[in-house]
Short mmCIF file of C-alpha atoms in Angstrom, two decimals:
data_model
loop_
_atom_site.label_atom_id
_atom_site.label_comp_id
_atom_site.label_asym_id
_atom_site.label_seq_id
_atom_site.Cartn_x
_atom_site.Cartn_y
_atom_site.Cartn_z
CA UNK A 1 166.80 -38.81 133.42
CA UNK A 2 167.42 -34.89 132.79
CA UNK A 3 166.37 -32.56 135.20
CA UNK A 4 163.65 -31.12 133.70
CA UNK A 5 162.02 -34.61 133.13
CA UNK A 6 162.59 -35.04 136.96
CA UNK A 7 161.79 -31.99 138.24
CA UNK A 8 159.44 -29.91 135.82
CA UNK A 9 157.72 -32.80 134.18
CA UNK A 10 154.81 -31.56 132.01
CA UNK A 11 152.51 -35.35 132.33
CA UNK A 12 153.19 -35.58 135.48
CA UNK A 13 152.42 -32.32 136.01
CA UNK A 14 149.06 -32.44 134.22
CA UNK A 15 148.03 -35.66 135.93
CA UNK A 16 148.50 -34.41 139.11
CA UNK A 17 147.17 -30.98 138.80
CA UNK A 18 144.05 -31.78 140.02
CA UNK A 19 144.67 -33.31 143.09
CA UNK A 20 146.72 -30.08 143.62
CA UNK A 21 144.28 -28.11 143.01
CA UNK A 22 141.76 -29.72 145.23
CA UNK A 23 145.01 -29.12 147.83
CA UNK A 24 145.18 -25.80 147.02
CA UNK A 25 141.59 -25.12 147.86
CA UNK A 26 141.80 -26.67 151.20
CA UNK A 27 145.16 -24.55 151.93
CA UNK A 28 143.21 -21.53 151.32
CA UNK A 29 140.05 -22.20 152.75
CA UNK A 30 141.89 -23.15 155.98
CA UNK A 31 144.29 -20.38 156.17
CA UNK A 32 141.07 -17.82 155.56
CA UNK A 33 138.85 -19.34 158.09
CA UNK A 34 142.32 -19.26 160.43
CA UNK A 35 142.67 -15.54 159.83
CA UNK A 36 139.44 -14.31 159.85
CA UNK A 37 138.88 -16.18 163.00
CA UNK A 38 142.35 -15.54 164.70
CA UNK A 39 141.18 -11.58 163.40
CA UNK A 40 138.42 -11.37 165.63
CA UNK A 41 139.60 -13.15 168.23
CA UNK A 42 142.77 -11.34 168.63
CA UNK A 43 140.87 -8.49 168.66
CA UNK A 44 138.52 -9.59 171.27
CA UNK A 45 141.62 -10.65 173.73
CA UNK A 46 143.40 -7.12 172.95
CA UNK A 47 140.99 -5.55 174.17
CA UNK A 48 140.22 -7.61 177.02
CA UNK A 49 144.69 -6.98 177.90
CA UNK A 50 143.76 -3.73 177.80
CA UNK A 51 140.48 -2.67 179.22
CA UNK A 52 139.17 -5.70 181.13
CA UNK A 53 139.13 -6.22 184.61
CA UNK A 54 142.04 -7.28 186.32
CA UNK A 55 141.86 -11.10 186.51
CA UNK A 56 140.15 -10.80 182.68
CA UNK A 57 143.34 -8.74 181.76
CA UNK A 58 145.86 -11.70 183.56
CA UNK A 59 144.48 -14.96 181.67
CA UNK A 60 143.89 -12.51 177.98
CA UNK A 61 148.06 -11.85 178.89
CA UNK A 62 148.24 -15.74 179.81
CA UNK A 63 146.26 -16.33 176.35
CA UNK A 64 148.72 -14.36 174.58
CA UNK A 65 152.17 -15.59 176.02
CA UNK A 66 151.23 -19.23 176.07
CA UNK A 67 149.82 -19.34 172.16
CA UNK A 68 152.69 -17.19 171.24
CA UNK A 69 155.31 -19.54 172.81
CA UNK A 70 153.94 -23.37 171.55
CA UNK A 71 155.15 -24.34 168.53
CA UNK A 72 151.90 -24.90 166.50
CA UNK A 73 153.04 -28.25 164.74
CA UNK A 74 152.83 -29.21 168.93
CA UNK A 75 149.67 -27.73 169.57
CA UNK A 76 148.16 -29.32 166.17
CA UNK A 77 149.52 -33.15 167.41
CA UNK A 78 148.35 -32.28 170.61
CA UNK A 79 144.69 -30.98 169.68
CA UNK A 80 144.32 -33.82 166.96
CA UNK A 81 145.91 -36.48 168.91
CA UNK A 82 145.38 -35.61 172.68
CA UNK A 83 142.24 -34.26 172.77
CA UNK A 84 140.15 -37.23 171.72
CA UNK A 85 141.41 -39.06 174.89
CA UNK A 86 139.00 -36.26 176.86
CA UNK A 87 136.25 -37.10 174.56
CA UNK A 88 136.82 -34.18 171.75
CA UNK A 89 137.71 -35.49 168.55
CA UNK A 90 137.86 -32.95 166.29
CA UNK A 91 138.57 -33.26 161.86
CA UNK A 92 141.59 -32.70 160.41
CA UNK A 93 140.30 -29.72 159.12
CA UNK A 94 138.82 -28.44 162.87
CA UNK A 95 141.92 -29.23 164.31
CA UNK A 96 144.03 -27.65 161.96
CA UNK A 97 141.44 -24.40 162.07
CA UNK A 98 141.72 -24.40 165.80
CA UNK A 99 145.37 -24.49 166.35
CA UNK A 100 146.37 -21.69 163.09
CA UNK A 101 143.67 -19.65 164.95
CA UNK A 102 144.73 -19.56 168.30
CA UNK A 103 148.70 -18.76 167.59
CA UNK A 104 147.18 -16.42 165.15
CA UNK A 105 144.75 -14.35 167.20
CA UNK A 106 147.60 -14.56 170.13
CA UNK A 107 149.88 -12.81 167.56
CA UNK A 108 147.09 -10.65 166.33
CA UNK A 109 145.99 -9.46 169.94
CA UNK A 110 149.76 -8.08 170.50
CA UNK A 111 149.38 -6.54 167.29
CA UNK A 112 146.09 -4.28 167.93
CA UNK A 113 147.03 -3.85 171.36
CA UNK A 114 150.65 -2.27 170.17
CA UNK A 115 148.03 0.17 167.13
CA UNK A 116 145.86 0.89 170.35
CA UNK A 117 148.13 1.74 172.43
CA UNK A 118 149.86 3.75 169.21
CA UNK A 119 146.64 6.29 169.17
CA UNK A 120 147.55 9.56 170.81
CA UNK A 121 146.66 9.78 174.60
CA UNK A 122 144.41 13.45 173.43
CA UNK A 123 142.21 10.93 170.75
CA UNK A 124 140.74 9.23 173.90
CA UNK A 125 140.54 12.38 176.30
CA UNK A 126 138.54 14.39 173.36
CA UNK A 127 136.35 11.72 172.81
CA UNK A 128 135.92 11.69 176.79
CA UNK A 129 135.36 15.41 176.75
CA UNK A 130 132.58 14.95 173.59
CA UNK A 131 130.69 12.34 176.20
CA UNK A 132 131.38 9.45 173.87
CA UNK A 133 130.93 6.12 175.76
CA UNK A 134 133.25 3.43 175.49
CA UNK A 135 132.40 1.59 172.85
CA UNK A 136 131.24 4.67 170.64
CA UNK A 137 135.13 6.35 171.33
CA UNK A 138 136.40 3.04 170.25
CA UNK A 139 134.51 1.96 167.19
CA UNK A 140 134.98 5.30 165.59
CA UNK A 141 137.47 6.78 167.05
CA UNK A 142 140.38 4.53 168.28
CA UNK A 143 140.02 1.33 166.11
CA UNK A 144 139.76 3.20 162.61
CA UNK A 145 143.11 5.05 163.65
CA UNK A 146 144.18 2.26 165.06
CA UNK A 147 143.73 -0.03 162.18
CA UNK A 148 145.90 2.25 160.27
CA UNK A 149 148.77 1.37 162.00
CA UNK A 150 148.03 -2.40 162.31
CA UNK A 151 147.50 -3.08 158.47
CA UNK A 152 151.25 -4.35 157.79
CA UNK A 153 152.21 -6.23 160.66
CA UNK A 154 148.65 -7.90 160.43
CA UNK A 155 149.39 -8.79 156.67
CA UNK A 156 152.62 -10.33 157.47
CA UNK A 157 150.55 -12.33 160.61
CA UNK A 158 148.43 -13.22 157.15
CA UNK A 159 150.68 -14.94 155.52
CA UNK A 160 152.56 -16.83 158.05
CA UNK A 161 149.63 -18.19 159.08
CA UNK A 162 148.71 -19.48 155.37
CA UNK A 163 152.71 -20.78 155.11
CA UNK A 164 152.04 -22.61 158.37
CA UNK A 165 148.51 -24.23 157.34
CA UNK A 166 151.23 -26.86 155.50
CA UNK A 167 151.83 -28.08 159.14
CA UNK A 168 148.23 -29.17 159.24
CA UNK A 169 149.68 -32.35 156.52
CA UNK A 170 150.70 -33.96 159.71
CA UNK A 171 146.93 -34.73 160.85
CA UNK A 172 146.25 -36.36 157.42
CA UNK A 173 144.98 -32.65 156.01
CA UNK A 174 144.08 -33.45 152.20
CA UNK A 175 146.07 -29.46 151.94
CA UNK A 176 148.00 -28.41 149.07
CA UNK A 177 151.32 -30.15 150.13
CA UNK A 178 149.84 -33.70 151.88
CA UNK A 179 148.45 -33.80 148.31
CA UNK A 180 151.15 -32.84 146.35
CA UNK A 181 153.31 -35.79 148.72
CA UNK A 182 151.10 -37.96 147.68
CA UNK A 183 150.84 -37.44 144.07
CA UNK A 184 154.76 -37.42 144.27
CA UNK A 185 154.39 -41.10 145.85
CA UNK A 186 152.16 -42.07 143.22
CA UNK A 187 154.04 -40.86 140.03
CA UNK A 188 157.38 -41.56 142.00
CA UNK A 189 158.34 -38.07 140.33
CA UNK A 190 159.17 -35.00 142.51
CA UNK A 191 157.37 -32.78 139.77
CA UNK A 192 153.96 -32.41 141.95
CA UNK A 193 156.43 -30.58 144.83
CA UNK A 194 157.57 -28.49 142.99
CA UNK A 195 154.12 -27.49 141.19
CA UNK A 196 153.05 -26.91 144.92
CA UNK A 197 156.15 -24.70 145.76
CA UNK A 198 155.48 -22.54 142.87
CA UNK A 199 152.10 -22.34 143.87
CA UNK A 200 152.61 -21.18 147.19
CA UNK A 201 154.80 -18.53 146.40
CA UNK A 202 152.11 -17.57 143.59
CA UNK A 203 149.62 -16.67 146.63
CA UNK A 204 152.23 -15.28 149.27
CA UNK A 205 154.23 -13.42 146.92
CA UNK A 206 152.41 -10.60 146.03
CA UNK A 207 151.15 -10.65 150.02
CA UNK A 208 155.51 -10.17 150.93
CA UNK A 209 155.21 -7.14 148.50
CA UNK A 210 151.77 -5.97 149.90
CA UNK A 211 153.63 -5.82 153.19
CA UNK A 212 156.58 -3.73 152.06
CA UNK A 213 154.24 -1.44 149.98
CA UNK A 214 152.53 -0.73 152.78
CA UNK A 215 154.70 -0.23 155.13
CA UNK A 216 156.69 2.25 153.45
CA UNK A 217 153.19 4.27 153.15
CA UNK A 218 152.81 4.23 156.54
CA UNK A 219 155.96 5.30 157.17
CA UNK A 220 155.33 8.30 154.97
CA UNK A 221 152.77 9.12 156.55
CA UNK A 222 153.55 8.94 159.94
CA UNK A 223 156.41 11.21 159.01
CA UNK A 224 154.15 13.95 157.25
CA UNK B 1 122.89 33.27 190.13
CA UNK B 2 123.17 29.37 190.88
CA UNK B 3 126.73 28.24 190.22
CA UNK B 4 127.11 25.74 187.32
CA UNK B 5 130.77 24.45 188.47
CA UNK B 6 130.99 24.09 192.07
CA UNK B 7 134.74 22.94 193.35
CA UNK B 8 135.02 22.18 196.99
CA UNK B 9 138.57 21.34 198.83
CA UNK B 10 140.05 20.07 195.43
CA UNK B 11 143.55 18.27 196.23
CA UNK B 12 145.17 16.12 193.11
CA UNK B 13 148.73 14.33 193.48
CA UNK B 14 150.69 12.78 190.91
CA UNK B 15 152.20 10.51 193.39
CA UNK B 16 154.14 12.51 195.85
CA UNK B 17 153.79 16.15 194.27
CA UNK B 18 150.65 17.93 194.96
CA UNK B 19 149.09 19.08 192.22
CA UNK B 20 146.36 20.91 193.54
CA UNK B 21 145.84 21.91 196.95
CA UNK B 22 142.24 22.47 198.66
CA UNK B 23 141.02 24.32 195.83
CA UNK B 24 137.36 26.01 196.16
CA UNK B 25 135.72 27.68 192.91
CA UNK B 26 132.20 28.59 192.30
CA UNK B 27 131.33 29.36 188.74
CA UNK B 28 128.70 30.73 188.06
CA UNK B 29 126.15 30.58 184.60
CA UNK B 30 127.25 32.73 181.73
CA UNK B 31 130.74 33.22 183.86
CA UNK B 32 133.95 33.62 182.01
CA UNK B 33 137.07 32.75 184.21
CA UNK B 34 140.01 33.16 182.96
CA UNK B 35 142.96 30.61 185.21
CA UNK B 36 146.77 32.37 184.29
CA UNK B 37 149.43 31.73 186.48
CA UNK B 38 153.06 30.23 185.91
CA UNK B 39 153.87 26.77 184.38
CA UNK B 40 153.05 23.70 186.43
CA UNK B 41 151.09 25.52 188.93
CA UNK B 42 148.26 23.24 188.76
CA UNK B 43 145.55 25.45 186.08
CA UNK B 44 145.15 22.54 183.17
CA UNK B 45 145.18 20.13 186.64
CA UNK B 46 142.19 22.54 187.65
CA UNK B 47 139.69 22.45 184.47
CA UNK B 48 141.01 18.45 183.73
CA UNK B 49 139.24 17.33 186.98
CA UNK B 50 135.81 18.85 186.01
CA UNK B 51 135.38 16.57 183.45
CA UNK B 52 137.49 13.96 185.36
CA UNK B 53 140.32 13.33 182.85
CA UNK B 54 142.46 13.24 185.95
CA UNK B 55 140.84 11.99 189.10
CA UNK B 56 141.06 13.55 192.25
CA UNK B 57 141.63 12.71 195.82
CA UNK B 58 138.72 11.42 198.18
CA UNK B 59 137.67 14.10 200.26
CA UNK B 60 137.50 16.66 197.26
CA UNK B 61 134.05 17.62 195.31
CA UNK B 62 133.32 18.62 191.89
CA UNK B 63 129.99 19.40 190.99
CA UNK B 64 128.60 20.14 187.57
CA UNK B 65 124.77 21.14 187.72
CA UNK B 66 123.97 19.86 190.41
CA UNK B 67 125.46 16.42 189.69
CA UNK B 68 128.81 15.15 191.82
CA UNK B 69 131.66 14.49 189.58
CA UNK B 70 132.87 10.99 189.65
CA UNK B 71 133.20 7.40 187.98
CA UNK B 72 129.66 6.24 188.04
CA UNK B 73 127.06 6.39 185.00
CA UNK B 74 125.89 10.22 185.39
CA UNK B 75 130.27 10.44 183.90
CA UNK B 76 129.44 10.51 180.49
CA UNK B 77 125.95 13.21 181.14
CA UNK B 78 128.34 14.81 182.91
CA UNK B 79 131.05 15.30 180.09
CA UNK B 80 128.01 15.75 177.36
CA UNK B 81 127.83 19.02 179.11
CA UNK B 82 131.09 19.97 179.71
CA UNK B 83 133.01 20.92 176.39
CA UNK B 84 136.63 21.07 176.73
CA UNK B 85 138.90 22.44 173.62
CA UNK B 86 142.46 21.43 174.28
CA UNK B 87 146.21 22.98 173.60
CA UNK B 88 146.75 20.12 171.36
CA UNK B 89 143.46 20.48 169.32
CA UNK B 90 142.98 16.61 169.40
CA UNK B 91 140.96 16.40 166.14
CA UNK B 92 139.98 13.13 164.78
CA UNK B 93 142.49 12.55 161.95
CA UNK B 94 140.47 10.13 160.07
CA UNK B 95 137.35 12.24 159.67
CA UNK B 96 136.67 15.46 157.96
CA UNK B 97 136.00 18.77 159.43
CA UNK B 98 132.11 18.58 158.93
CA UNK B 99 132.58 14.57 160.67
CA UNK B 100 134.54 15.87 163.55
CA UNK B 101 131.88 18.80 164.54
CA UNK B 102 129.11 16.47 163.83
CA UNK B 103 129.85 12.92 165.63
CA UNK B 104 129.12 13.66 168.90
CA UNK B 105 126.19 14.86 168.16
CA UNK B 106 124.69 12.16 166.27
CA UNK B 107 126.13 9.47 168.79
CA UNK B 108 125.25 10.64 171.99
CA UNK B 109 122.72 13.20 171.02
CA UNK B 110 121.02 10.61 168.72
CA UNK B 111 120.22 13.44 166.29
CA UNK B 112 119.80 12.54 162.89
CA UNK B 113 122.65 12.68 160.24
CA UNK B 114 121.22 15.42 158.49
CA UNK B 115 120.38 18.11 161.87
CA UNK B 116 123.75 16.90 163.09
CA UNK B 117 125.19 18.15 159.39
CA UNK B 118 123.27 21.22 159.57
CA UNK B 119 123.88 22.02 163.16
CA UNK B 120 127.76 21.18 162.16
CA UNK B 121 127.54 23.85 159.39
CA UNK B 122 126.08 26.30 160.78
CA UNK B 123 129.01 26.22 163.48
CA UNK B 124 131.38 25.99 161.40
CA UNK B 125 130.07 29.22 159.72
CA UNK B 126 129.90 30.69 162.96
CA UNK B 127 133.80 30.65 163.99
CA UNK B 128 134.91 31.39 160.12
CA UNK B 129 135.82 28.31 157.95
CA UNK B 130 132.78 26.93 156.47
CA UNK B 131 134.55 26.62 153.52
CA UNK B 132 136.73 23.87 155.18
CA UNK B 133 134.05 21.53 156.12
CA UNK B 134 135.27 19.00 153.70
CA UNK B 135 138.67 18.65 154.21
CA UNK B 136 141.01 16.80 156.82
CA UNK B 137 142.37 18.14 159.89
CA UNK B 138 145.46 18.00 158.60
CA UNK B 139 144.78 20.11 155.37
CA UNK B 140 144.42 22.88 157.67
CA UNK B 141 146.31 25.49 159.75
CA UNK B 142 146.71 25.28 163.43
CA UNK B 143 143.93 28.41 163.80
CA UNK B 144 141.76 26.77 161.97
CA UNK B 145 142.08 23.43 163.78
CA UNK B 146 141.39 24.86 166.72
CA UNK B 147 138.28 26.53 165.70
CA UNK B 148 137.53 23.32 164.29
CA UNK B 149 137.85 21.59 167.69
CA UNK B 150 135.45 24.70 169.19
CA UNK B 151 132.77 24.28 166.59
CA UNK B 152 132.92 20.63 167.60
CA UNK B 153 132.87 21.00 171.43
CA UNK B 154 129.74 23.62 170.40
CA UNK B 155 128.01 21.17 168.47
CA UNK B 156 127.21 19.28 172.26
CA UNK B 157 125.82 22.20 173.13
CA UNK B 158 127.25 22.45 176.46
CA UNK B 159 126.76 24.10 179.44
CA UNK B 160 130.10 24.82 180.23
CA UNK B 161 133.08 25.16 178.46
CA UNK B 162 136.26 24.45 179.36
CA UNK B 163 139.56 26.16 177.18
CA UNK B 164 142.76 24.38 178.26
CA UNK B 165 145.62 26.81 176.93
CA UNK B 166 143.67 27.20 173.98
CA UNK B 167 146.68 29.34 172.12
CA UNK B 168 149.21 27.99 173.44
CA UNK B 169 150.82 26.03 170.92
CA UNK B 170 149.30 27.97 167.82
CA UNK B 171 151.73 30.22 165.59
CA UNK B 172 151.62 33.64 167.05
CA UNK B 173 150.14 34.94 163.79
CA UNK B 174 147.15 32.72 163.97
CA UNK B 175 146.03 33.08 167.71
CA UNK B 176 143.91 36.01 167.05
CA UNK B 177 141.63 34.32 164.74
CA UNK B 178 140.93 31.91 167.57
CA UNK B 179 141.05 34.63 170.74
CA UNK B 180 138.41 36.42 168.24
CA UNK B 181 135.81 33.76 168.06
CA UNK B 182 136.47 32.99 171.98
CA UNK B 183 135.94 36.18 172.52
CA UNK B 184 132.33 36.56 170.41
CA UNK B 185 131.46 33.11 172.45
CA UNK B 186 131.83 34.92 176.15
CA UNK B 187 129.90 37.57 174.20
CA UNK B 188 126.96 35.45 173.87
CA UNK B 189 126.86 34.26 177.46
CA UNK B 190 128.56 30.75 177.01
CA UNK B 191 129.78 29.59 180.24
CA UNK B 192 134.17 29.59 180.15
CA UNK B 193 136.90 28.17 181.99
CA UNK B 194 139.90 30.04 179.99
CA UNK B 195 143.56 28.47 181.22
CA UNK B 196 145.70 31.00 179.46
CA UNK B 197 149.07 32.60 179.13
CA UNK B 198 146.95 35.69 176.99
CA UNK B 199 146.78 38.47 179.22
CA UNK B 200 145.21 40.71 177.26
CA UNK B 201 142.19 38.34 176.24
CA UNK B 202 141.94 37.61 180.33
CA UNK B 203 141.66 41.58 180.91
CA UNK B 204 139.57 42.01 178.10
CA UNK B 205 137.02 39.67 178.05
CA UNK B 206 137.04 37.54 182.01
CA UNK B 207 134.39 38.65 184.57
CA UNK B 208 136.84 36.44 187.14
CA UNK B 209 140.47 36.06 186.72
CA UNK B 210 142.13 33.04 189.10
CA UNK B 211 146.02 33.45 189.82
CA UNK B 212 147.43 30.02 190.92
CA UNK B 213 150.89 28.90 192.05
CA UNK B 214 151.68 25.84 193.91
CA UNK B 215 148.17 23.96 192.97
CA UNK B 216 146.42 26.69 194.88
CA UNK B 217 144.36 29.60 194.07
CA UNK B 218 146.25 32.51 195.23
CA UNK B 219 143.68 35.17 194.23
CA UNK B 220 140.88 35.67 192.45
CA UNK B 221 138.86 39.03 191.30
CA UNK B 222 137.88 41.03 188.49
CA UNK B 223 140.70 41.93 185.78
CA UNK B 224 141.23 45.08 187.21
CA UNK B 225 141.91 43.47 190.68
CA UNK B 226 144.11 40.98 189.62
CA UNK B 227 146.28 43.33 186.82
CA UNK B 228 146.19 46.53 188.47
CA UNK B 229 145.74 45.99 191.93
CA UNK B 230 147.04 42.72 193.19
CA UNK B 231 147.27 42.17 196.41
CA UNK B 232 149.35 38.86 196.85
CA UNK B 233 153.30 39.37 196.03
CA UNK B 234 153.04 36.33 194.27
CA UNK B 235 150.48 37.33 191.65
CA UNK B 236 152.42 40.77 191.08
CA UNK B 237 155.73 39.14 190.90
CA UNK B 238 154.64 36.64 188.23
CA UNK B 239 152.34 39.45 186.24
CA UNK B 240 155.86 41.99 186.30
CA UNK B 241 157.55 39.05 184.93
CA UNK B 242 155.20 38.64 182.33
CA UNK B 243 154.65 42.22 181.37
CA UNK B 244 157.64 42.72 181.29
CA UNK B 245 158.55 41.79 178.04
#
């Protein structure tokens, strides 16, 4: 057999293309409900680290060091597999949701709390001295600035959480590579991995470039 | 006369150093007081605490109004009143000229988009750079930031306020364009707190000018008293040194 008949077959290609795609779909719709979720609730536990009271402010920094220290494939076995012993069985899909979102909003909390703390000290005292409350000094004030700086560190949190929804083929996820495994099984051809490689670089590709774009802008601008 | 600002036994530390030391102050409505003195002697320590962006120790009282200055929910009435304009301008970066002046107004006033738009406008008229409204803080020159940052401390509508070395880190060709519109405000009987290094805009336009050294007020008294008649050796020490040059 050549290599392009092993690797880069066309039939088997076609035949499994749309069980791939169906894997695809599930890839993305987990890693977007992962990072829109792990978006808000990273935001929510920033600001909790850094406003909250005191014992509010310890278990948000608990939150954060724990979720940023388990390895997720370990956190996914242990929510899929563990948790039904306490009566919570969750789906694949839940499970997989639950774990990319809280290493992601753990990872997402250190980032806004790093483009908080980022905003000049005189942004917050001038909004102070206007009579702004709280929440009025941050939601136009700090965040907006603060969002600024977040953008590229946040899109690079983006796409490692879509690389590691792949992990979530371990708790029988019908995701882009469980079904690209399985339609390798079935043909007995490596061709469908490959398919699925290419496709996951096709989505996070232009995200790595994304990231560099725009962190050189804010570079430039920071330095204006 | 009732006095507006009322500071009674005022101590501040920043840990072991005493910042300011049994200060008393009265201001009084329409009042411009003009704080000069040397570096670190406690004047931006002075006007911060009447809005409380520093705290102060237990014993010491601020009043603004007729309301006690502290960390309860009359803070942000309080600092609604109390416009501050600061060395550093502080401008929000992300909004416009016309957005700066007019935010405060439409969030805590709860005016409408269009009076706070107006009212922005019309200030921004007032201290020279109308023209500007549109563009970013950072389109403009440091003179005209800092009017910016008066037309939106102006825009509250304040009863007091408070200039914290308003000139200080302006290009010396631009801080008469912001000394001018100061000085038309203490024309129209705003209430002002001036900490300056400008003596000539503390002769010319304070009814009160405050010498401090060591975080206490050393003297206070018309211009004339303080610039031509001191009568501390401290105060005429530091003004020689000044002059001087």
């Amino acid at each position: 057999m050549s290599l392009v008949e092993t690797f880069f077959n066309w039939e088997v290609f076609v035949s499994s293309f749309p069980l791939l795609l169906s894997g695809l779909r599930v890839t993305i719709s987990l890693g977007a409900v992962s990072i829109v979720a792990g978006l808000v609730l990273g935001l929510a536990i920033a600001l909790i680290r850094l406003y909250g009271v005191r014992p509010a402010q310890l278990v948000a920094r608990l939150f954060i060091d724990l979720f940023r220290s388990i390895p997720i494939l370990v956190l996914l076995i242990v929510v899929y597999y563990a948790l039904p012993f306490v009566g919570l069985s969750l789906s694949p899909f839940m499970s997989a949701a639950l774990s990319l979102t809280l290493v992601s909003a753990a990872y997402t909390a250190e980032i806004f709390r790093a483009g908080i703390e980022a905003v000049p000290r005189g942004q917050f005292e001038a909004s102070f001295a206007l009579g702004l409350n709280y929440r009025q000094m941050m939601r136009d004030v700090i965040l907006p600035q603060a969002i600024r700086i977040v953008i590229p560190p946040l899109t690079g949190n983006c796409i490692n959480v879509i690389k590691d929804t792949a992990l979530a083929s371990v708790v029988a996820m019908p995701d882009l590579i469980k079904q690209a495994t399985q339609a390798q099984a079935l043909e007995a051809n490596p061709t469908p991995l490959i398919a699925a490689a290419l496709m996951y670089i096709a989505i996070l590709l232009p995200l790595v470039y994304l990231v560099g774009r725009l962190e050189k802008k804010s570079r430039r601008e920071y330095t204006q | 006369m009732t006095a507006v600002i009322s500071i009674n036994h005022l101590s501040k530390r920043f840990g072991t150093f005493l910042a300011l030391d049994e200060i008393d102050l009265n201001i009084e409505t329409g009042e411009v007081v003009c704080v000069i003195g040397p570096s670190g002697s406690g004047k931006s320590t002075l006007i911060r605490c009447i809005n409380l962006l520093e705290s102060f120790e237990h014993p010491s009282t601020v009043v603004v109004d007729g309301t006690p200055v502290k960390k309860d929910k009359n803070l942000t009435s309080i600092r609604e009143n109390v416009g501050m304009v600061f060395q550093s301008f502080n401008l929000f970066p992300h909004l416009t000229v016309c957005q700066n002046v007019s935010l405060a107004p439409m969030r805590v006033r709860k005016k409408t988009k269009d009076q706070a738009v107006e009212h922005a406008l019309a200030l921004l008229k007032q201290v020279g750079i109308e023209s500007q409204a549109d563009k970013y803080p950072d389109q403009l020159s440091g003179g005209q930031q800092q009017r910016v940052a008066i037309a939106r401390a102006l825009a509250m509508e304040p009863k007091v306020l408070l200039f914290d070395e308003p000139t200080s880190s302006l290009d010396p060709e631009m801080v008469g364009e912001v000394l001018d519109v100061m000085r038309q405000l203490a024309k129209s009987g705003v209430t002002m707190v001036v900490v300056t290094h400008e003596m000539g805009f503390a002769r010319e336009v304070a009814d009160r000018v405050a010498f401090m050294d060591n975080g206490k007020i050393i003297e206070i008294g018309t211009p004339s008293d303080i610039f031509d008649n001191a009568q501390e050796p401290r105060t005429r020490h530091f003004l020689s040194a000044i002059l001087a040059h």
